[in-house]
PDB file of C-alpha atoms in Angstrom:
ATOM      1  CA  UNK A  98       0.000   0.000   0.000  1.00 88.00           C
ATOM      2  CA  UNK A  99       0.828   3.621  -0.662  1.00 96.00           C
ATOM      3  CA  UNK A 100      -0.722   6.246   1.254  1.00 97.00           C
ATOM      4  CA  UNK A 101      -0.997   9.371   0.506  1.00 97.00           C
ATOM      5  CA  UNK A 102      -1.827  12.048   3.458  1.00 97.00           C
ATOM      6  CA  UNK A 103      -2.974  15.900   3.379  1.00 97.00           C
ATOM      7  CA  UNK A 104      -0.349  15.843   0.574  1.00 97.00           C
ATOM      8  CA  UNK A 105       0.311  19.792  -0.887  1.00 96.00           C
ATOM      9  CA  UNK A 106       3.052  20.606  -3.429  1.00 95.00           C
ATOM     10  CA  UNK A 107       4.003  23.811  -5.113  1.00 91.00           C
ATOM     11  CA  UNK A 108       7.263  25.172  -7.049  1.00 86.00           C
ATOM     12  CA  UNK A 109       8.088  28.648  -5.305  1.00 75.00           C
ATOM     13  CA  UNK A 110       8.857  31.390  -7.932  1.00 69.00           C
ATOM     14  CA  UNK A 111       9.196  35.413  -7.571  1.00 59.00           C
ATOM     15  CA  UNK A 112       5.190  35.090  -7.644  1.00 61.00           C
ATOM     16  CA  UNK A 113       4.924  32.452  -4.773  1.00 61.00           C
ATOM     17  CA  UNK A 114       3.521  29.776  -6.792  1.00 72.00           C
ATOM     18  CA  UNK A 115       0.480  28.005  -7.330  1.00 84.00           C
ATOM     19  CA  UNK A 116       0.086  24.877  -5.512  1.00 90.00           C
ATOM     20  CA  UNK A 117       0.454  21.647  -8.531  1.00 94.00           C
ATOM     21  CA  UNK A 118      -1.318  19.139  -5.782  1.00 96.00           C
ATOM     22  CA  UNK A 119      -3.779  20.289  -3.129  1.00 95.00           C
ATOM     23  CA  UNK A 120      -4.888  18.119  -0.263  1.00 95.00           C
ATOM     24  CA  UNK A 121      -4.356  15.069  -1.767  1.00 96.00           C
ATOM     25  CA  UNK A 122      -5.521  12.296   0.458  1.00 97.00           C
ATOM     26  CA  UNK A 123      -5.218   8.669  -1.833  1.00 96.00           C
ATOM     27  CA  UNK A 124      -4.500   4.834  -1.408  1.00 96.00           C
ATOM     28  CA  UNK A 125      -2.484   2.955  -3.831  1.00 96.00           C
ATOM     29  CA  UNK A 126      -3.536  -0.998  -3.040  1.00 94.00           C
ATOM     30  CA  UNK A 127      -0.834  -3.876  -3.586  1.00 90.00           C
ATOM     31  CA  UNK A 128      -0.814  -5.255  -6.449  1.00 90.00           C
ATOM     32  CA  UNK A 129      -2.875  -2.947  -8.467  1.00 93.00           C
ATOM     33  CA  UNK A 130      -1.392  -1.030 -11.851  1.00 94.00           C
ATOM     34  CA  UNK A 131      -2.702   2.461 -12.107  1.00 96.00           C
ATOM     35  CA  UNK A 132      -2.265   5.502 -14.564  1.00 96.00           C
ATOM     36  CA  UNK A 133      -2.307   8.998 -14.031  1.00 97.00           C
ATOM     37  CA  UNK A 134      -4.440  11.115 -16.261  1.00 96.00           C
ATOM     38  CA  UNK A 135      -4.302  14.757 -16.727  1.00 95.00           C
ATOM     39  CA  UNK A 136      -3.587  17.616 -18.819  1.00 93.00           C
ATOM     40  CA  UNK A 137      -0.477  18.733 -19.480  1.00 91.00           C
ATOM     41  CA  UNK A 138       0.862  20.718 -16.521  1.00 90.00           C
ATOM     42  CA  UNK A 139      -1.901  19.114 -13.932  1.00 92.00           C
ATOM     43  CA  UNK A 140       0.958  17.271 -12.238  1.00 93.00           C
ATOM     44  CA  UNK A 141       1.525  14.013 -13.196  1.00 94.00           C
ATOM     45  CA  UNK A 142       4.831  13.572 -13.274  1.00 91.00           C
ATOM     46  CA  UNK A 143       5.330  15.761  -9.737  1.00 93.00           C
ATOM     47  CA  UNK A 144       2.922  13.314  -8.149  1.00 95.00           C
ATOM     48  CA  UNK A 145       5.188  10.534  -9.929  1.00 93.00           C
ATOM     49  CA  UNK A 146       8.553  11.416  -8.150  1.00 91.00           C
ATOM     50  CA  UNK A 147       6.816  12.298  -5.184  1.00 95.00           C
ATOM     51  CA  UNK A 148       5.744   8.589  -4.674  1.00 95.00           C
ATOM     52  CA  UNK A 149       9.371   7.706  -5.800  1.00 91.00           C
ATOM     53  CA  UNK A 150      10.554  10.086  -3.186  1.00 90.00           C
ATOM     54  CA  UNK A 151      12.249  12.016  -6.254  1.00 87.00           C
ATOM     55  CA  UNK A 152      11.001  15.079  -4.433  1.00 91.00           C
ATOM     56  CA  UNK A 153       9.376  15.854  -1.847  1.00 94.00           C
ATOM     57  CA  UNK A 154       5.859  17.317  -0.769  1.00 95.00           C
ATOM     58  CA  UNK A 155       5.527  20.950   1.076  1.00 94.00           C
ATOM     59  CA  UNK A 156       2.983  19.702   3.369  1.00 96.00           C
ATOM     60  CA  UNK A 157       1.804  16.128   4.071  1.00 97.00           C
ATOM     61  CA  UNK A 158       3.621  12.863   3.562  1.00 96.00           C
ATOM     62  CA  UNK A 159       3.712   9.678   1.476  1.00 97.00           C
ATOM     63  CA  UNK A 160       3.672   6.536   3.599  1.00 96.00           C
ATOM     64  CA  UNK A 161       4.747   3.258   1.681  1.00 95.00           C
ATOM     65  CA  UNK A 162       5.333  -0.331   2.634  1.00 91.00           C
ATOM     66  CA  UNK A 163       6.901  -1.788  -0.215  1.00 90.00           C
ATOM     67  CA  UNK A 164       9.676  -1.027  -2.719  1.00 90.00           C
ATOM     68  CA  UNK A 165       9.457   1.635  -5.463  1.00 91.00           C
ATOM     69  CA  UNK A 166      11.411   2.328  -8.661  1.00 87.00           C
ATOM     70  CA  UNK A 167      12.217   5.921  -9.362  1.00 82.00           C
ATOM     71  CA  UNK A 168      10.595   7.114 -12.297  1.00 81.00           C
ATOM     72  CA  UNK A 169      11.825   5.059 -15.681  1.00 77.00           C
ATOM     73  CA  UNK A 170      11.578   7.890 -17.670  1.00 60.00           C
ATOM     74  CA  UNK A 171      13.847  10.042 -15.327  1.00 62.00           C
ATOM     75  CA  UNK A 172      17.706  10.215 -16.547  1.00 60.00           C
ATOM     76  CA  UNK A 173      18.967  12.838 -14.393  1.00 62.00           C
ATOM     77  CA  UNK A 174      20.234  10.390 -11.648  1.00 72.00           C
ATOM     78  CA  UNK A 175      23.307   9.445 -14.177  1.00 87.00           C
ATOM     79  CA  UNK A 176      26.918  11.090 -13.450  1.00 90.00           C
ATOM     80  CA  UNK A 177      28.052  12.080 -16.924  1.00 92.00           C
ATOM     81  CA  UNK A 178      31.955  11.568 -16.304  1.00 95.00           C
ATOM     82  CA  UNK A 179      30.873   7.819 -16.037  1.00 96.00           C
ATOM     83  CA  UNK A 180      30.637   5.314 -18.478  1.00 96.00           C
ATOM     84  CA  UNK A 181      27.618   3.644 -18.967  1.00 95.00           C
ATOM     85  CA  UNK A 182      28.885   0.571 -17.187  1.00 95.00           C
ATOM     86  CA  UNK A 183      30.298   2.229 -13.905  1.00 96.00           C
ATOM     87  CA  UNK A 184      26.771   4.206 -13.559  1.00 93.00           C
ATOM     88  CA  UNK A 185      25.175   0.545 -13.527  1.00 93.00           C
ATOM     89  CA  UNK A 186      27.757  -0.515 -11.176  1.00 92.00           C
ATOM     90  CA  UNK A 187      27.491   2.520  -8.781  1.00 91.00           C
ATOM     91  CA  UNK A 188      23.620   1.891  -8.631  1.00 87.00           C
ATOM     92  CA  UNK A 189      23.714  -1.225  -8.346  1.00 87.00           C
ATOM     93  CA  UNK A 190      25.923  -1.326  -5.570  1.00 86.00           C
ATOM     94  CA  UNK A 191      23.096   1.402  -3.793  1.00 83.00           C
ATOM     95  CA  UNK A 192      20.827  -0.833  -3.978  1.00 78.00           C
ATOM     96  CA  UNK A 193      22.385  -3.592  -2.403  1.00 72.00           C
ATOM     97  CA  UNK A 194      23.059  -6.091  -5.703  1.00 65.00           C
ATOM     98  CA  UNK A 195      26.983  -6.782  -5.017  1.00 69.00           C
ATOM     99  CA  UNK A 196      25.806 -10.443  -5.400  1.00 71.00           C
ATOM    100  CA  UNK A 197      24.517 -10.342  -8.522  1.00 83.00           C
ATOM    101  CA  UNK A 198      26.629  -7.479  -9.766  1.00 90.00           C
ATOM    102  CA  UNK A 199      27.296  -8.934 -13.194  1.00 91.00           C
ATOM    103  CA  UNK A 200      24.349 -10.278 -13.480  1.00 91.00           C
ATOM    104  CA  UNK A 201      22.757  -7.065 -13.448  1.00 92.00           C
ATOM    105  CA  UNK A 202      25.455  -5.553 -15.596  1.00 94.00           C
ATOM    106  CA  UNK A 203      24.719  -8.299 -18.279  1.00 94.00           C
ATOM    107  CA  UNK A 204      20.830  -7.389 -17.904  1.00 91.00           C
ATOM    108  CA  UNK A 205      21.012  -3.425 -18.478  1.00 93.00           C
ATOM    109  CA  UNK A 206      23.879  -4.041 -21.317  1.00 94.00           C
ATOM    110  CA  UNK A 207      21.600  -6.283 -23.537  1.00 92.00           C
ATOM    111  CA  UNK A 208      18.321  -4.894 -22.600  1.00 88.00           C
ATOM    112  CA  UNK A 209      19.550  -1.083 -23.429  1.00 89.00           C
ATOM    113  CA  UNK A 210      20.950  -2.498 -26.685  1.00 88.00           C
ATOM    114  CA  UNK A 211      23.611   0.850 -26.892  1.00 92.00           C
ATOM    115  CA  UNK A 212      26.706  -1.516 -28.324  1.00 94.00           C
ATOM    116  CA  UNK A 213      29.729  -0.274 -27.368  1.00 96.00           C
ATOM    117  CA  UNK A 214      28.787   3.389 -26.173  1.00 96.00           C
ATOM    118  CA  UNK A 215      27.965   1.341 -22.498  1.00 97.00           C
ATOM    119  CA  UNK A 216      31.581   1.851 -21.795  1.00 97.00           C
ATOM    120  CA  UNK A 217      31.114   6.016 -23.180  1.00 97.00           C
ATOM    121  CA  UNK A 218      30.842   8.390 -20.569  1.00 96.00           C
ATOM    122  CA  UNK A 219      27.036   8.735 -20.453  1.00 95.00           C
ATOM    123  CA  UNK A 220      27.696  12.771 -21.145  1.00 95.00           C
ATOM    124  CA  UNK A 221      28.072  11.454 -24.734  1.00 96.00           C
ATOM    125  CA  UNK A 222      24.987  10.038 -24.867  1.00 94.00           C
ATOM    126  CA  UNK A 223      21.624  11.102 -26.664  1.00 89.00           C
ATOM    127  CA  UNK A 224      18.373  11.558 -24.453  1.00 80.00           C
ATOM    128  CA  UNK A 225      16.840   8.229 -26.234  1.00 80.00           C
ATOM    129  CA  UNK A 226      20.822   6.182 -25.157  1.00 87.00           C
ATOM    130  CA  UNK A 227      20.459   7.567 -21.593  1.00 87.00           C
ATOM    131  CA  UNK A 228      15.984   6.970 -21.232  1.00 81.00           C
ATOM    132  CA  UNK A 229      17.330   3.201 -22.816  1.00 85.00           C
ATOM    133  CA  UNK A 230      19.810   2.588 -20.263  1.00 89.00           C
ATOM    134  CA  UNK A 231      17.740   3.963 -17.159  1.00 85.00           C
ATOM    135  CA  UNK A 232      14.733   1.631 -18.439  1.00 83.00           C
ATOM    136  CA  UNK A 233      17.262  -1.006 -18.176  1.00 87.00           C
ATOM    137  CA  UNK A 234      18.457  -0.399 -14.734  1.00 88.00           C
ATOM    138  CA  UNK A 235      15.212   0.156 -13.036  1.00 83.00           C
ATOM    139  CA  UNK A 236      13.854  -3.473 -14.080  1.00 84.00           C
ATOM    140  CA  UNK A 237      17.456  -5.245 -13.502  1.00 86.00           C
ATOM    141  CA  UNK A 238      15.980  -4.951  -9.975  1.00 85.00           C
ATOM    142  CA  UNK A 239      12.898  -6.765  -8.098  1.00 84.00           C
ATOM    143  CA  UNK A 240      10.904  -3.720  -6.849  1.00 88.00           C
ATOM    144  CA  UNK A 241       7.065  -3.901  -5.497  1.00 92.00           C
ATOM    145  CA  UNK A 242       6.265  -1.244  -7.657  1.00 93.00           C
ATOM    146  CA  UNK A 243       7.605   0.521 -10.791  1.00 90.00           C
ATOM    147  CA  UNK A 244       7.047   4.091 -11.928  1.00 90.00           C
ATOM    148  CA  UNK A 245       6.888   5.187 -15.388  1.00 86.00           C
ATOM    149  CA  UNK A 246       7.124   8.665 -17.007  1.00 83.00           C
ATOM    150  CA  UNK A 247       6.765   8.199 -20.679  1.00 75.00           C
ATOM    151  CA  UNK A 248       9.239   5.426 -20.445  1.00 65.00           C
ATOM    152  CA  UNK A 249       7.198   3.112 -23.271  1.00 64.00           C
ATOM    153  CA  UNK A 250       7.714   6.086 -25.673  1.00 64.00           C
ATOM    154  CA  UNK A 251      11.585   5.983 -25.589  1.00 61.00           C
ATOM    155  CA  UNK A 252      13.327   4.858 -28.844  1.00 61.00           C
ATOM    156  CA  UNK A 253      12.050   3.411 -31.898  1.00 67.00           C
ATOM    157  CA  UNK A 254       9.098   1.312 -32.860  1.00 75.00           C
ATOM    158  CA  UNK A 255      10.825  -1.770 -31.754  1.00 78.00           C
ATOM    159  CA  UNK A 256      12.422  -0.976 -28.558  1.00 77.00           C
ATOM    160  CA  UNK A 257       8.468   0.433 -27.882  1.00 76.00           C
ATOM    161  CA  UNK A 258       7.425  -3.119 -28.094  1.00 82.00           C
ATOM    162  CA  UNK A 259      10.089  -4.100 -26.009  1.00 81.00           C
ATOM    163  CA  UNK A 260       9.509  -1.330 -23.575  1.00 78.00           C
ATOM    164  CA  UNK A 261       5.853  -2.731 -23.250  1.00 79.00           C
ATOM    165  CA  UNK A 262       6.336  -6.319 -22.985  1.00 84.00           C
ATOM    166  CA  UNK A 263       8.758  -5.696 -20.487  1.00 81.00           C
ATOM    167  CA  UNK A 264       6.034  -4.124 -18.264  1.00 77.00           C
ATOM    168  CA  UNK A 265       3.997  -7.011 -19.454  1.00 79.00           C
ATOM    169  CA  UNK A 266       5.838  -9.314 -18.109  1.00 82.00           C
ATOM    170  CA  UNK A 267       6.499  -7.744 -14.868  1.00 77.00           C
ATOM    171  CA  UNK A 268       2.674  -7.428 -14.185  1.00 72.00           C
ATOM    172  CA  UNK A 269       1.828 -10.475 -11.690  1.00 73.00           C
ATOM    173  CA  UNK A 270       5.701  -9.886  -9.826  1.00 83.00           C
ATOM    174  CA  UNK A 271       5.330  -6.211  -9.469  1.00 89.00           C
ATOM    175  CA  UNK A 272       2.783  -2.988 -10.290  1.00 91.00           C
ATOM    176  CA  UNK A 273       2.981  -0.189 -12.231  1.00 91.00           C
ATOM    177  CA  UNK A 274       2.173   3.528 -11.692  1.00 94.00           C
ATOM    178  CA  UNK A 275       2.200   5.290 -15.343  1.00 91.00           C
ATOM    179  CA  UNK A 276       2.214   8.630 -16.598  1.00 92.00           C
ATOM    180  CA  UNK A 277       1.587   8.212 -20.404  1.00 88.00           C
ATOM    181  CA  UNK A 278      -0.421  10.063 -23.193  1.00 86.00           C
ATOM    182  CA  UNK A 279      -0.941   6.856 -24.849  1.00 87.00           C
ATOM    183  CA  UNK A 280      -4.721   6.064 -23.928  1.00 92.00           C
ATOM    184  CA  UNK A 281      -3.759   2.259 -25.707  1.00 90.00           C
ATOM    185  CA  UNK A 282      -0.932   1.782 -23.355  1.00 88.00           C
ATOM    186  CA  UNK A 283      -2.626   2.715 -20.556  1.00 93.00           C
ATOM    187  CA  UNK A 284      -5.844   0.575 -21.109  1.00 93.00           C
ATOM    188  CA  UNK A 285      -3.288  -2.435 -21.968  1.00 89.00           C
ATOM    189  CA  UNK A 286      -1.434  -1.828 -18.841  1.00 89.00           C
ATOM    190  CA  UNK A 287      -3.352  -0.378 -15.837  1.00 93.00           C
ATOM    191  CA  UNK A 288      -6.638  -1.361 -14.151  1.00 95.00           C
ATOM    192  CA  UNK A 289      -7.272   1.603 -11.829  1.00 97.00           C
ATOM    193  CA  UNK A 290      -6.477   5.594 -13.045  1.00 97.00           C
ATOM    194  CA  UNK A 291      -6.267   8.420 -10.536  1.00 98.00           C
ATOM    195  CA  UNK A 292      -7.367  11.418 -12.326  1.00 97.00           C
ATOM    196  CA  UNK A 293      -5.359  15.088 -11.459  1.00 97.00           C
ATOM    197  CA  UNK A 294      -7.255  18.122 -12.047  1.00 95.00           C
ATOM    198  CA  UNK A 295      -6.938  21.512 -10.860  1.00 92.00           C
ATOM    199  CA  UNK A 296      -4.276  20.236  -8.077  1.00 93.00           C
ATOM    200  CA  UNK A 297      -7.486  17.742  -7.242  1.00 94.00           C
ATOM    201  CA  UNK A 298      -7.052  13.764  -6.845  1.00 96.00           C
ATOM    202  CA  UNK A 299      -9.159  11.485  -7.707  1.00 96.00           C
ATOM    203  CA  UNK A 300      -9.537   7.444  -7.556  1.00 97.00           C
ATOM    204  CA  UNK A 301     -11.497   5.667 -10.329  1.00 98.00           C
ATOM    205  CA  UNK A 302     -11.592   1.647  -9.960  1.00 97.00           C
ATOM    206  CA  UNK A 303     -11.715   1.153 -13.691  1.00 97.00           C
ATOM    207  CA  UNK A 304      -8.628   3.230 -15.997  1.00 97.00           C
ATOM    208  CA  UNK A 305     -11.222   3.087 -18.625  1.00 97.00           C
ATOM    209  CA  UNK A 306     -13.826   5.803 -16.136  1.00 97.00           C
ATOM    210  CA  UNK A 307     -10.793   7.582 -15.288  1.00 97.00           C
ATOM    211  CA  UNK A 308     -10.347   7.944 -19.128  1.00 97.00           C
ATOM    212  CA  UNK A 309     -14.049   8.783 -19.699  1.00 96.00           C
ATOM    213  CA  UNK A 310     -13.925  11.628 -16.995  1.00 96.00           C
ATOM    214  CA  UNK A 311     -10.532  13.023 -18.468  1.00 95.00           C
ATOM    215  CA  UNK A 312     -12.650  13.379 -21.834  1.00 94.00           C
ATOM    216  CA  UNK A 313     -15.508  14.925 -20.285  1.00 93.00           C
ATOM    217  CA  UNK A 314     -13.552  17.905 -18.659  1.00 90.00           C
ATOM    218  CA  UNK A 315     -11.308  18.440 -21.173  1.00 88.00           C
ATOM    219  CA  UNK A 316     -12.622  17.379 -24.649  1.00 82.00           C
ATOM    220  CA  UNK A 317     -15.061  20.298 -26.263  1.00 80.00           C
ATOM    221  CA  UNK A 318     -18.368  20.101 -26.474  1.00 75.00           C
ATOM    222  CA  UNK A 319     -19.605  18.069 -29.585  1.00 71.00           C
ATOM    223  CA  UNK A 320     -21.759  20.058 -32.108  1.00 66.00           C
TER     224      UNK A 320
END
């Protein structure tokens, strides 16, 4: 379970900010795969690497008893200087996977299929080389729950399908938690959606309501 308390969140500017996420009180059951719908701006992603503990809320807290990811689509964790293969190493190594350090590094190397830029400093890298290798990394280990920014977007059409059958086949080990604007992928994916509007939360049982309530706030009126 994730819970979600009296959450608030805001990014402070000369202006003071408008809050992104306002009193948002939410459970995230075991076992369930959920995507987060909103317009662009409404605070997906925040609420995304809040629950990773990415960032972290103004008021409220985030109470979780079982292991999450950090968001897939996030590459800003990497330390450029690096190669490829020592990034993999270092976070491996975080995370407590000195037994099955090559194991892991095998797993990332074939699954980001990069060739021989895995031992580049990552600095040398293009956005869709570093999304690839942090996809990689975050399933080389057995978390509870995964997040997902985007992540099934990343690359071409074939490392898509990868992408997806990869959270496929983690569905029954682990869940998911998705931000995507791929209504398909979501519907394929997730069984539950939480809705963000106007900083507001909202649970919906079925992704496919969650999708039908998106389109009723946002889509204009039919003629």
């Amino acid at each position: 379970m994730i819970s979600i308390r009296n959450l608030y969140k805001r990014y402070h500017n000369h202006h003071g900010g408008d809050w992104v996420l306002k009193n948002v009180n939410i459970d995230i059951p075991n076992g369930i795969s959920v995507g987060l719908i909103g317009r662009n701006g409404a605070g997906k992603s925040t609420l995304l690497r809040l629950i990773g503990g990415m960032d972290s809320p103004d008021r409220g807290e985030i109470i979780r008893d079982s292991s999450v990811s950090w968001p897939i689509g996030l590459t800003g964790g990497f330390q450029g200087s690096m190669t490829g293969r020592q990034n993999v190493k270092f976070v491996a190594r975080i995370h407590g996977g000195n037994k099955h350090l090559n194991e892991i590094i095998e797993s990332v190397e074939s699954f980001a299929e990069i060739g021989k830029a895995f031992d580049d400093p990552v600095k040398t890298y293009s956005s869709g080389m570093r999304a690839r290798l942090a996809f990689g990394l975050s399933l080389a280990f057995d978390f509870d729950v995964f997040l997902s920014d985007e992540a099934t977007s990343v690359g071409d059409q074939v490392f898509r399908r990868k992408a997806t059958k990869a959270f496929k086949d983690k569905v029954g080990q682990a869940s998911l938690i998705m931000v995507s604007h791929g209504e398909g992928i979501l519907k394929e994916l997730c069984q539950a959606g939480i809705l963000i509007d106007k900083g507001q939360v909202v649970w919906f049982d079925d992704i496919n309501d969650a999708l039908d309530e998106y389109h009723a706030k946002n889509d204009p009126p039919k003629r």
